[in-house]
Short mmCIF file of C-alpha atoms in Angstrom, two decimals:
data_model
loop_
_atom_site.label_atom_id
_atom_site.label_comp_id
_atom_site.label_asym_id
_atom_site.label_seq_id
_atom_site.Cartn_x
_atom_site.Cartn_y
_atom_site.Cartn_z
CA MET A 1 -0.34 -0.07 -0.12
CA LEU A 2 3.37 2.55 0.96
CA LEU A 3 4.30 2.11 -2.76
CA LEU A 4 0.88 2.69 -4.64
CA PHE A 5 0.45 5.28 -1.93
CA LEU A 6 4.03 7.22 -3.65
CA ALA A 7 3.08 5.82 -6.71
CA ALA A 8 0.32 8.52 -6.44
CA ALA A 9 2.10 10.42 -5.84
CA ILE A 10 5.05 10.92 -8.08
CA TYR A 11 2.29 10.56 -10.80
CA SER A 12 0.62 13.49 -9.48
CA ILE A 13 3.30 15.49 -9.41
CA ASP A 14 4.16 14.54 -13.51
CA LYS A 15 1.08 15.19 -14.50
CA ALA A 16 0.77 18.89 -12.61
CA ILE A 17 4.04 19.89 -13.02
CA VAL A 18 3.25 21.43 -16.22
CA GLY A 19 0.44 23.72 -15.70
CA VAL A 20 2.49 25.27 -13.16
CA LEU A 21 4.92 26.07 -14.61
CA ALA A 22 2.84 26.46 -18.08
CA GLU A 23 3.62 30.19 -18.32
CA PRO A 24 7.62 29.79 -18.39
CA ILE A 25 7.65 26.64 -20.64
CA LYS A 26 4.85 28.76 -22.82
CA HIS A 27 8.00 31.72 -22.92
CA ASP A 28 10.99 29.69 -23.35
CA LEU A 29 8.85 27.82 -26.63
CA ALA A 30 7.40 30.95 -27.90
CA ILE A 31 3.87 29.24 -27.86
CA SER A 32 0.24 30.18 -28.34
CA ASP A 33 -2.12 29.70 -25.38
CA VAL A 34 -3.49 27.25 -27.56
CA GLN A 35 -0.76 25.87 -28.15
CA MET A 36 0.42 25.08 -24.45
CA SER A 37 -3.21 23.71 -24.07
CA LEU A 38 -2.44 20.86 -26.33
CA LEU A 39 0.28 19.67 -24.16
CA LEU A 40 -1.51 20.44 -21.00
CA GLY A 41 -4.37 18.27 -22.56
CA LEU A 42 -3.56 16.29 -25.21
CA ALA A 43 -0.53 15.24 -25.21
CA TYR A 44 -1.04 13.78 -21.93
CA THR A 45 -4.41 12.27 -22.28
CA MET A 46 -3.91 10.75 -26.28
CA PHE A 47 -2.73 7.91 -25.51
CA GLY A 48 -5.24 7.37 -22.65
CA ALA A 49 -7.76 7.17 -24.94
CA ILE A 50 -6.38 5.39 -27.84
CA LEU A 51 -5.17 2.31 -25.23
CA GLY A 52 -6.94 3.10 -22.02
CA VAL A 53 -9.07 -0.12 -22.73
CA TRP A 54 -6.74 -1.95 -24.18
CA PHE A 55 -4.66 -1.62 -20.86
CA GLY A 56 -7.79 -2.07 -18.36
CA ASN A 57 -7.97 -6.19 -20.28
CA LEU A 58 -4.07 -5.95 -19.58
CA VAL A 59 -5.07 -5.58 -16.31
CA ASP A 60 -7.39 -7.92 -15.43
CA ARG A 61 -5.28 -11.57 -17.82
CA LYS A 62 -1.98 -9.88 -16.53
CA VAL A 63 -0.17 -9.16 -13.68
CA ARG A 64 -0.44 -5.73 -12.48
CA ARG A 65 2.71 -4.80 -9.80
CA THR A 66 4.54 -5.65 -13.19
CA LEU A 67 2.46 -3.15 -15.66
CA ILE A 68 2.61 -0.50 -13.22
CA ALA A 69 6.46 -1.13 -12.61
CA GLY A 70 6.74 -0.60 -16.09
CA ALA A 71 4.38 2.41 -16.14
CA ILE A 72 5.85 4.53 -13.24
CA ILE A 73 9.38 4.14 -15.02
CA LEU A 74 8.76 4.91 -18.69
CA TRP A 75 6.30 8.22 -17.12
CA SER A 76 9.08 9.55 -14.89
CA LEU A 77 11.88 8.84 -17.29
CA SER A 78 9.50 10.86 -20.16
CA THR A 79 9.23 14.06 -17.98
CA ALA A 80 12.96 14.03 -17.01
CA ALA A 81 13.41 14.04 -21.18
CA GLY A 82 10.29 16.88 -21.37
CA GLY A 83 13.31 18.86 -18.99
CA LEU A 84 14.97 18.60 -21.84
CA ALA A 85 12.50 19.41 -24.98
CA PRO A 86 13.82 21.70 -27.61
CA SER A 87 10.70 22.95 -28.54
CA PHE A 88 6.96 22.55 -28.88
CA GLN A 89 6.53 19.62 -30.78
CA TRP A 90 9.47 17.40 -28.58
CA PHE A 91 7.56 18.61 -25.94
CA PHE A 92 4.17 17.42 -27.04
CA ILE A 93 6.03 13.85 -27.99
CA PHE A 94 7.17 13.64 -24.83
CA ARG A 95 4.14 14.28 -22.62
CA ALA A 96 2.13 12.11 -24.65
CA MET A 97 4.96 9.22 -23.07
CA VAL A 98 4.11 10.49 -19.95
CA GLY A 99 0.21 9.95 -20.47
CA LEU A 100 0.77 6.69 -22.23
CA GLY A 101 2.41 5.50 -18.61
CA GLU A 102 0.17 6.75 -16.12
CA ALA A 103 -2.56 5.55 -18.68
CA ALA A 104 -1.85 2.37 -17.01
CA ILE A 105 -1.67 3.23 -13.29
CA THR A 106 -4.90 4.15 -12.54
CA PRO A 107 -6.79 0.38 -13.66
CA ALA A 108 -3.90 -1.33 -12.23
CA SER A 109 -3.84 0.26 -9.33
CA PHE A 110 -7.93 0.41 -8.53
CA SER A 111 -8.32 -3.50 -9.39
CA LEU A 112 -4.68 -4.41 -6.72
CA ILE A 113 -6.55 -2.42 -3.95
CA ALA A 114 -10.27 -4.21 -4.97
CA ASP A 115 -8.42 -7.75 -4.19
CA MET A 116 -6.80 -6.08 -1.25
CA PHE A 117 -9.32 -5.24 0.68
CA PRO A 118 -13.14 -6.42 1.44
CA PRO A 119 -16.17 -4.31 0.25
CA HIS A 120 -16.65 -2.89 3.51
CA GLN A 121 -12.80 -1.29 4.02
CA ARG A 122 -12.89 -0.09 0.16
CA GLY A 123 -13.55 3.37 0.35
CA ARG A 124 -10.75 4.03 3.27
CA ALA A 125 -8.66 2.36 0.62
CA LEU A 126 -8.92 3.90 -1.92
CA GLY A 127 -8.75 7.32 0.36
CA THR A 128 -5.43 6.26 1.36
CA TYR A 129 -3.84 5.81 -1.93
CA LEU A 130 -5.45 9.11 -3.55
CA ILE A 131 -4.54 11.06 -0.67
CA GLY A 132 -0.82 9.89 -2.51
CA ALA A 133 -2.44 11.89 -5.33
CA THR A 134 -3.13 15.35 -3.46
CA VAL A 135 0.19 14.80 -1.50
CA GLY A 136 1.12 14.92 -5.29
CA THR A 137 -0.50 17.57 -6.20
CA ALA A 138 1.01 19.70 -3.37
CA LEU A 139 4.28 18.94 -4.15
CA SER A 140 3.99 19.07 -8.27
CA SER A 141 3.09 23.65 -6.88
CA VAL A 142 5.76 24.13 -3.77
CA ILE A 143 8.99 21.81 -5.42
CA PRO A 144 9.03 23.92 -8.98
CA GLY A 145 7.81 27.32 -6.52
CA TRP A 146 11.52 26.97 -4.63
CA ILE A 147 13.41 25.84 -8.07
CA ILE A 148 12.32 29.03 -9.21
CA ALA A 149 12.24 31.42 -6.52
CA SER A 150 16.39 29.60 -6.13
CA ASP A 151 17.33 30.19 -9.70
CA LEU A 152 18.55 27.02 -10.30
CA HIS A 153 20.04 25.64 -13.10
CA LEU A 154 21.31 21.91 -13.40
CA MET A 155 24.66 21.20 -15.09
CA ILE A 156 23.39 18.53 -17.75
CA PRO A 157 26.50 17.23 -19.59
CA GLY A 158 25.82 18.11 -23.81
CA PHE A 159 23.47 21.25 -22.54
CA GLY A 160 24.99 23.75 -20.31
CA ALA A 161 23.05 25.03 -17.67
CA VAL A 162 19.16 24.54 -17.56
CA ALA A 163 16.58 26.79 -16.90
CA PRO A 164 15.06 26.52 -13.70
CA TRP A 165 11.85 24.77 -14.93
CA ARG A 166 13.94 22.34 -16.51
CA SER A 167 15.41 21.80 -13.76
CA ALA A 168 12.15 21.11 -12.23
CA PHE A 169 11.27 18.12 -14.84
CA LEU A 170 14.56 16.78 -13.76
CA ILE A 171 14.45 16.52 -10.65
CA CYS A 172 11.20 15.72 -10.25
CA GLY A 173 11.26 13.16 -13.16
CA MET A 174 14.09 11.08 -11.43
CA MET A 175 12.30 10.13 -8.39
CA GLY A 176 10.32 7.54 -9.92
CA PRO A 177 12.44 4.98 -11.65
CA ILE A 178 13.32 3.86 -7.64
CA VAL A 179 9.92 3.07 -6.82
CA GLY A 180 8.54 1.55 -10.04
CA ILE A 181 11.65 -1.02 -9.48
CA LEU A 182 11.04 -1.86 -5.99
CA PHE A 183 7.01 -2.47 -7.22
CA LEU A 184 8.65 -5.66 -8.97
CA THR A 185 8.93 -6.62 -5.15
CA VAL A 186 5.50 -6.73 -4.02
CA ARG A 187 3.24 -10.19 -4.14
CA GLU A 188 0.65 -10.18 -6.44
CA PRO A 189 -2.83 -10.35 -4.67
CA ALA A 190 -5.53 -13.37 -5.84
CA ARG A 191 -8.11 -11.75 -7.38
CA LEU A 192 -11.18 -12.09 -5.42
CA GLY A 193 -15.28 -11.13 -5.82
CA MET A 194 -17.68 -11.92 -7.78
CA SER A 195 -16.42 -12.98 -12.05
CA LEU A 196 -18.48 -12.44 -14.79
CA SER A 197 -16.61 -15.09 -16.55
CA ARG A 198 -16.69 -17.91 -14.19
CA GLY A 199 -12.69 -18.65 -14.03
CA ARG A 200 -11.46 -17.99 -17.56
CA SER A 201 -11.03 -14.29 -18.96
CA ALA A 202 -14.01 -12.60 -20.13
CA THR A 203 -14.08 -11.58 -24.08
CA LEU A 204 -14.20 -8.40 -24.88
CA GLY A 205 -17.89 -9.23 -26.27
CA GLU A 206 -18.97 -10.08 -22.65
CA LYS A 207 -17.92 -7.00 -20.69
CA LEU A 208 -19.33 -4.43 -23.48
CA ARG A 209 -22.52 -6.70 -23.03
CA TYR A 210 -22.40 -6.42 -19.23
CA LEU A 211 -22.06 -2.83 -19.23
CA TRP A 212 -24.74 -2.20 -21.33
CA SER A 213 -27.38 -4.32 -19.23
CA GLN A 214 -26.23 -1.79 -16.71
CA SER A 215 -26.43 1.10 -19.08
CA ALA A 216 -28.90 2.73 -16.95
CA VAL A 217 -26.71 2.94 -14.41
CA ILE A 218 -23.26 3.13 -15.76
CA GLY A 219 -24.25 5.59 -18.63
CA PRO A 220 -25.24 8.53 -16.97
CA MET A 221 -22.55 8.11 -14.07
CA PHE A 222 -19.56 8.05 -17.07
CA LEU A 223 -21.27 10.64 -18.61
CA GLY A 224 -21.41 12.77 -14.96
CA PHE A 225 -17.94 11.80 -13.78
CA GLY A 226 -16.45 13.28 -17.69
CA LEU A 227 -18.43 16.56 -17.21
CA PHE A 228 -17.13 17.24 -13.96
CA TYR A 229 -13.86 16.26 -14.79
CA THR A 230 -14.19 18.78 -17.80
CA GLY A 231 -14.62 21.68 -16.00
CA PHE A 232 -12.50 20.40 -12.97
CA ILE A 233 -8.70 19.93 -15.52
CA GLY A 234 -9.91 22.75 -17.53
CA ILE A 235 -9.82 25.21 -14.23
CA SER A 236 -6.28 23.70 -12.66
CA ALA A 237 -4.47 23.45 -15.89
CA TRP A 238 -4.75 27.30 -15.73
CA THR A 239 -4.72 27.97 -12.03
CA ALA A 240 -1.29 29.41 -11.93
CA PRO A 241 -1.34 31.13 -15.40
CA PHE A 242 -4.97 32.78 -13.97
CA VAL A 243 -3.25 33.98 -10.87
CA ILE A 244 0.04 34.84 -12.47
CA ARG A 245 -2.19 36.99 -15.10
CA THR A 246 -4.94 38.51 -13.18
CA TYR A 247 -2.83 39.47 -9.56
CA HIS A 248 0.41 40.19 -11.06
CA LEU A 249 2.12 38.05 -9.29
CA THR A 250 5.18 35.52 -9.69
CA LEU A 251 5.12 31.32 -9.16
CA PRO A 252 7.46 31.92 -5.67
CA GLN A 253 4.41 34.44 -4.43
CA PHE A 254 1.77 32.41 -4.15
CA ALA A 255 3.05 28.71 -4.45
CA ASN A 256 3.27 27.38 -1.41
CA MET A 257 -0.34 28.90 -0.40
CA MET A 258 -1.46 27.12 -3.46
CA GLY A 259 0.41 23.65 -2.18
CA LEU A 260 -1.09 23.91 0.54
CA ILE A 261 -4.71 24.45 -0.32
CA LEU A 262 -4.26 21.63 -2.51
CA LEU A 263 -3.47 19.64 0.26
CA ILE A 264 -5.51 20.37 3.29
CA GLY A 265 -8.31 20.54 0.78
CA GLY A 266 -7.51 17.08 -1.27
CA ALA A 267 -6.78 15.30 2.06
CA ILE A 268 -10.14 16.76 3.66
CA GLY A 269 -11.85 15.08 0.47
CA TYR A 270 -10.24 11.61 0.68
CA ILE A 271 -10.79 11.18 4.19
CA ALA A 272 -13.97 12.15 4.59
CA GLY A 273 -14.68 10.32 1.11
CA GLY A 274 -13.39 7.24 2.43
CA LEU A 275 -15.88 7.40 5.34
CA LEU A 276 -19.12 8.79 3.68
CA ALA A 277 -18.20 5.87 0.81
CA ASP A 278 -17.78 2.79 3.70
CA SER A 279 -20.52 4.92 6.05
CA PRO A 280 -24.32 3.71 6.09
CA ILE A 281 -25.27 6.16 3.82
CA GLY A 282 -22.29 4.96 1.93
CA ARG A 283 -23.00 0.89 1.86
CA ARG A 284 -27.00 1.76 1.09
CA ARG A 285 -28.21 0.82 -2.25
CA GLY A 286 -27.51 4.01 -4.48
CA GLY A 287 -25.86 6.05 -1.65
CA LYS A 288 -22.79 6.50 -3.58
CA LEU A 289 -24.36 8.20 -6.06
CA ALA A 290 -26.55 10.42 -4.25
CA ILE A 291 -23.23 11.86 -2.30
CA MET A 292 -21.66 12.42 -6.03
CA ILE A 293 -25.28 14.25 -6.77
CA ALA A 294 -24.07 16.72 -4.21
CA LEU A 295 -20.34 17.04 -4.87
CA PRO A 296 -20.73 19.02 -8.44
CA ILE A 297 -22.68 21.62 -6.22
CA ILE A 298 -19.75 22.31 -3.56
CA ALA A 299 -17.29 22.44 -6.16
CA LEU A 300 -19.26 25.33 -8.09
CA PRO A 301 -17.31 28.08 -6.87
CA CYS A 302 -14.58 27.46 -8.24
CA ALA A 303 -16.12 28.60 -11.21
CA PHE A 304 -16.13 31.98 -9.81
CA ALA A 305 -12.84 32.77 -8.65
CA GLY A 306 -11.78 35.19 -11.70
CA PHE A 307 -14.12 37.26 -9.88
CA ALA A 308 -12.21 37.93 -6.47
CA PRO A 309 -10.78 40.51 -5.26
CA SER A 310 -7.28 38.88 -4.26
CA ALA A 311 -5.57 35.95 -5.09
CA THR A 312 -6.34 35.00 -1.42
CA VAL A 313 -9.71 34.91 -1.90
CA ALA A 314 -9.10 33.51 -5.41
CA LEU A 315 -7.33 30.53 -4.07
CA ILE A 316 -10.01 30.02 -0.81
CA ALA A 317 -12.68 29.24 -3.79
CA LEU A 318 -10.50 27.54 -6.05
CA ALA A 319 -10.12 25.38 -2.87
CA THR A 320 -13.85 24.17 -3.45
CA VAL A 321 -12.57 22.23 -6.26
CA ALA A 322 -9.60 20.70 -4.34
CA LEU A 323 -11.91 18.98 -1.50
CA ALA A 324 -15.28 18.13 -4.27
CA THR A 325 -13.00 16.39 -6.51
CA PRO A 326 -11.25 13.27 -4.38
CA MET A 327 -14.88 13.17 -2.88
CA LEU A 328 -15.74 12.25 -6.28
CA ASN A 329 -13.23 10.05 -6.99
CA VAL A 330 -13.17 7.77 -4.26
CA ALA A 331 -17.27 7.33 -4.32
CA MET A 332 -16.94 6.93 -7.97
CA ASN A 333 -13.89 3.92 -7.82
CA ALA A 334 -16.35 2.44 -5.15
CA SER A 335 -18.93 2.37 -6.83
CA VAL A 336 -17.68 0.80 -9.87
CA GLN A 337 -16.11 -1.67 -7.83
CA ASP A 338 -19.24 -2.33 -6.57
CA LEU A 339 -20.99 -2.41 -9.93
CA ILE A 340 -18.56 -4.31 -11.72
CA PRO A 341 -17.10 -8.03 -11.08
CA ASN A 342 -13.72 -8.74 -10.62
CA ASP A 343 -12.62 -9.64 -13.67
CA MET A 344 -13.67 -6.43 -16.10
CA ARG A 345 -12.87 -3.95 -13.27
CA GLY A 346 -9.79 -3.10 -15.03
CA PHE A 347 -11.90 -2.72 -18.45
CA SER A 348 -14.31 -0.49 -16.59
CA ILE A 349 -11.67 1.74 -15.70
CA GLY A 350 -9.94 2.16 -18.62
CA LEU A 351 -12.71 2.90 -20.39
CA LEU A 352 -14.04 5.30 -18.18
CA SER A 353 -10.25 6.93 -18.90
CA VAL A 354 -10.91 6.67 -22.46
CA LEU A 355 -14.00 8.15 -22.42
CA ILE A 356 -12.56 10.96 -19.53
CA ALA A 357 -9.57 11.66 -21.71
CA LEU A 358 -10.02 13.37 -25.07
CA PRO A 359 -14.09 15.82 -23.53
CA ALA A 360 -12.07 16.41 -20.21
CA GLY A 361 -8.70 15.57 -20.11
CA ALA A 362 -7.79 17.67 -23.42
CA GLY A 363 -11.44 19.14 -24.09
CA GLY A 364 -11.09 21.05 -20.75
CA PRO A 365 -7.88 22.95 -20.83
CA PHE A 366 -8.50 24.19 -24.42
CA ALA A 367 -11.54 25.04 -23.66
CA VAL A 368 -10.39 27.52 -21.32
CA ALA A 369 -7.57 28.78 -23.37
CA TYR A 370 -10.04 29.00 -26.66
CA VAL A 371 -12.29 31.47 -24.66
CA THR A 372 -9.71 33.01 -23.74
CA GLN A 373 -8.14 33.39 -26.77
CA VAL A 374 -10.58 33.30 -29.54
CA LEU A 375 -14.02 34.56 -27.17
CA LEU A 376 -13.05 36.93 -25.60
CA ALA A 377 -9.85 37.85 -26.47
CA ASP A 378 -7.82 38.61 -24.00
CA PRO A 379 -5.17 36.09 -22.20
CA GLU A 380 -5.55 38.73 -18.87
CA ARG A 381 -9.40 37.53 -18.97
CA ILE A 382 -9.00 33.55 -17.80
CA GLY A 383 -10.95 34.05 -14.75
CA THR A 384 -14.07 34.91 -17.22
CA ALA A 385 -13.19 31.39 -19.67
CA PHE A 386 -13.49 29.62 -15.85
CA LEU A 387 -16.98 30.91 -15.47
CA ILE A 388 -18.28 30.00 -18.99
CA VAL A 389 -16.89 26.59 -19.33
CA GLY A 390 -16.57 25.09 -15.42
CA ALA A 391 -20.17 26.27 -14.49
CA PRO A 392 -22.65 24.79 -17.07
CA CYS A 393 -19.72 21.35 -17.04
CA PHE A 394 -20.49 21.17 -12.78
CA ILE A 395 -24.66 21.62 -13.13
CA ALA A 396 -24.83 19.30 -15.54
CA ALA A 397 -22.53 16.82 -13.96
CA SER A 398 -24.99 16.38 -11.21
CA ALA A 399 -27.76 15.81 -13.14
CA SER A 400 -26.40 13.02 -14.55
CA PHE A 401 -25.19 11.70 -11.44
CA PHE A 402 -29.27 12.33 -10.49
CA PHE A 403 -30.25 10.05 -13.31
CA ALA A 404 -27.68 7.64 -12.44
CA TYR A 405 -29.00 7.35 -8.50
CA ARG A 406 -32.35 7.08 -9.88
CA GLY A 407 -31.39 4.10 -12.51
CA ILE A 408 -29.65 2.11 -10.28
CA LEU A 409 -33.16 2.53 -6.99
CA ALA A 410 -34.91 1.02 -10.28
CA ALA A 411 -32.34 -1.67 -11.13
CA PRO A 412 -32.59 -5.14 -9.92
CA PRO A 413 -30.12 -5.64 -6.76
CA PRO A 414 -26.77 -7.02 -7.42
CA GLU A 415 -24.87 -10.12 -6.96
CA PRO A 416 -23.18 -9.89 -3.52
CA ASP A 417 -19.24 -9.14 -3.95
CA HIS A 418 -18.07 -12.24 -2.06
CA VAL A 419 -14.20 -12.22 -0.70
#
């Protein structure tokens, strides 16, 4: 569990660091906001969109610890390589390789946790694992802020002294391979719980037919998750540029505060999310979905951060999504584990990753950039773009979860998950 925690922290650092350092990257590579949005979104998510279901199938059939080890090493080395990218094109390629590695970690980790803990403990187990992601997201602000403030120029053979933002990528990227190697020492747990195929590998057709049979619940639930993440990723990817442009601060001036808010909000969110998912409310029929209906509304104030009178007030407004997102992650993934047989959990998480990869992971950052650069034609108005993109996504997500809740109440009770 400790190694899973560390893996979550490292992938969050390597995922979020681009948004934190967006302004120096944009300046150094001489690119536009729309091009920057491609590095924030499409580059990272394209392989997840293409290969997510395939990775999910691998998780359901292969040794998961080996997949996780290889994924960590791949994305970590690609992050470090991004620090040496000479152009937009090379940076895009290295970010795509980071996304390729990280596309495997979510289905593999969640599948492992489902077999390591019984159903009534999975919410807290997922919360504990995902607190690692919160720690990583906070460090993705603090570490680059410290490096920029220190004006650290690493000396790299063949490249000479590199810019501080490049030093941040190199330092963060080199932390992962050790954890990846350690994963090879972990014992693979037995696969437990109900099985779709009763002792053999379920076919793709069987998995799709099962999901279709549950479409009244899974359809709106996955849609709501994708809508929420479109708003969340769009806003979070552009948070650092928003603060820099709107309040004319440098990264070191707000990095520690932003990291602290992300850490506190995320930790509280994952702890509360785990407790709620395992509580009598969460364990009752449709209970997790009832919780999920409220969470996008809790996150809604972040869409109004652009109208805050100060950076501090804006960061507090943005903290609402930092609180709601981890609670949603726990409730959503615990719901998938409750609804899905054990031999297609990896496939289902992979499919979920595919469905949110392009519309959310790529679409969210692009939508904010497009509204800012094209519709508003003012790079200072990122905060207004937050409202235009974020508010409709959060409201529609809550409505989608409501329809999923109605669907699960109308469906016959599922087969118990014996472990």
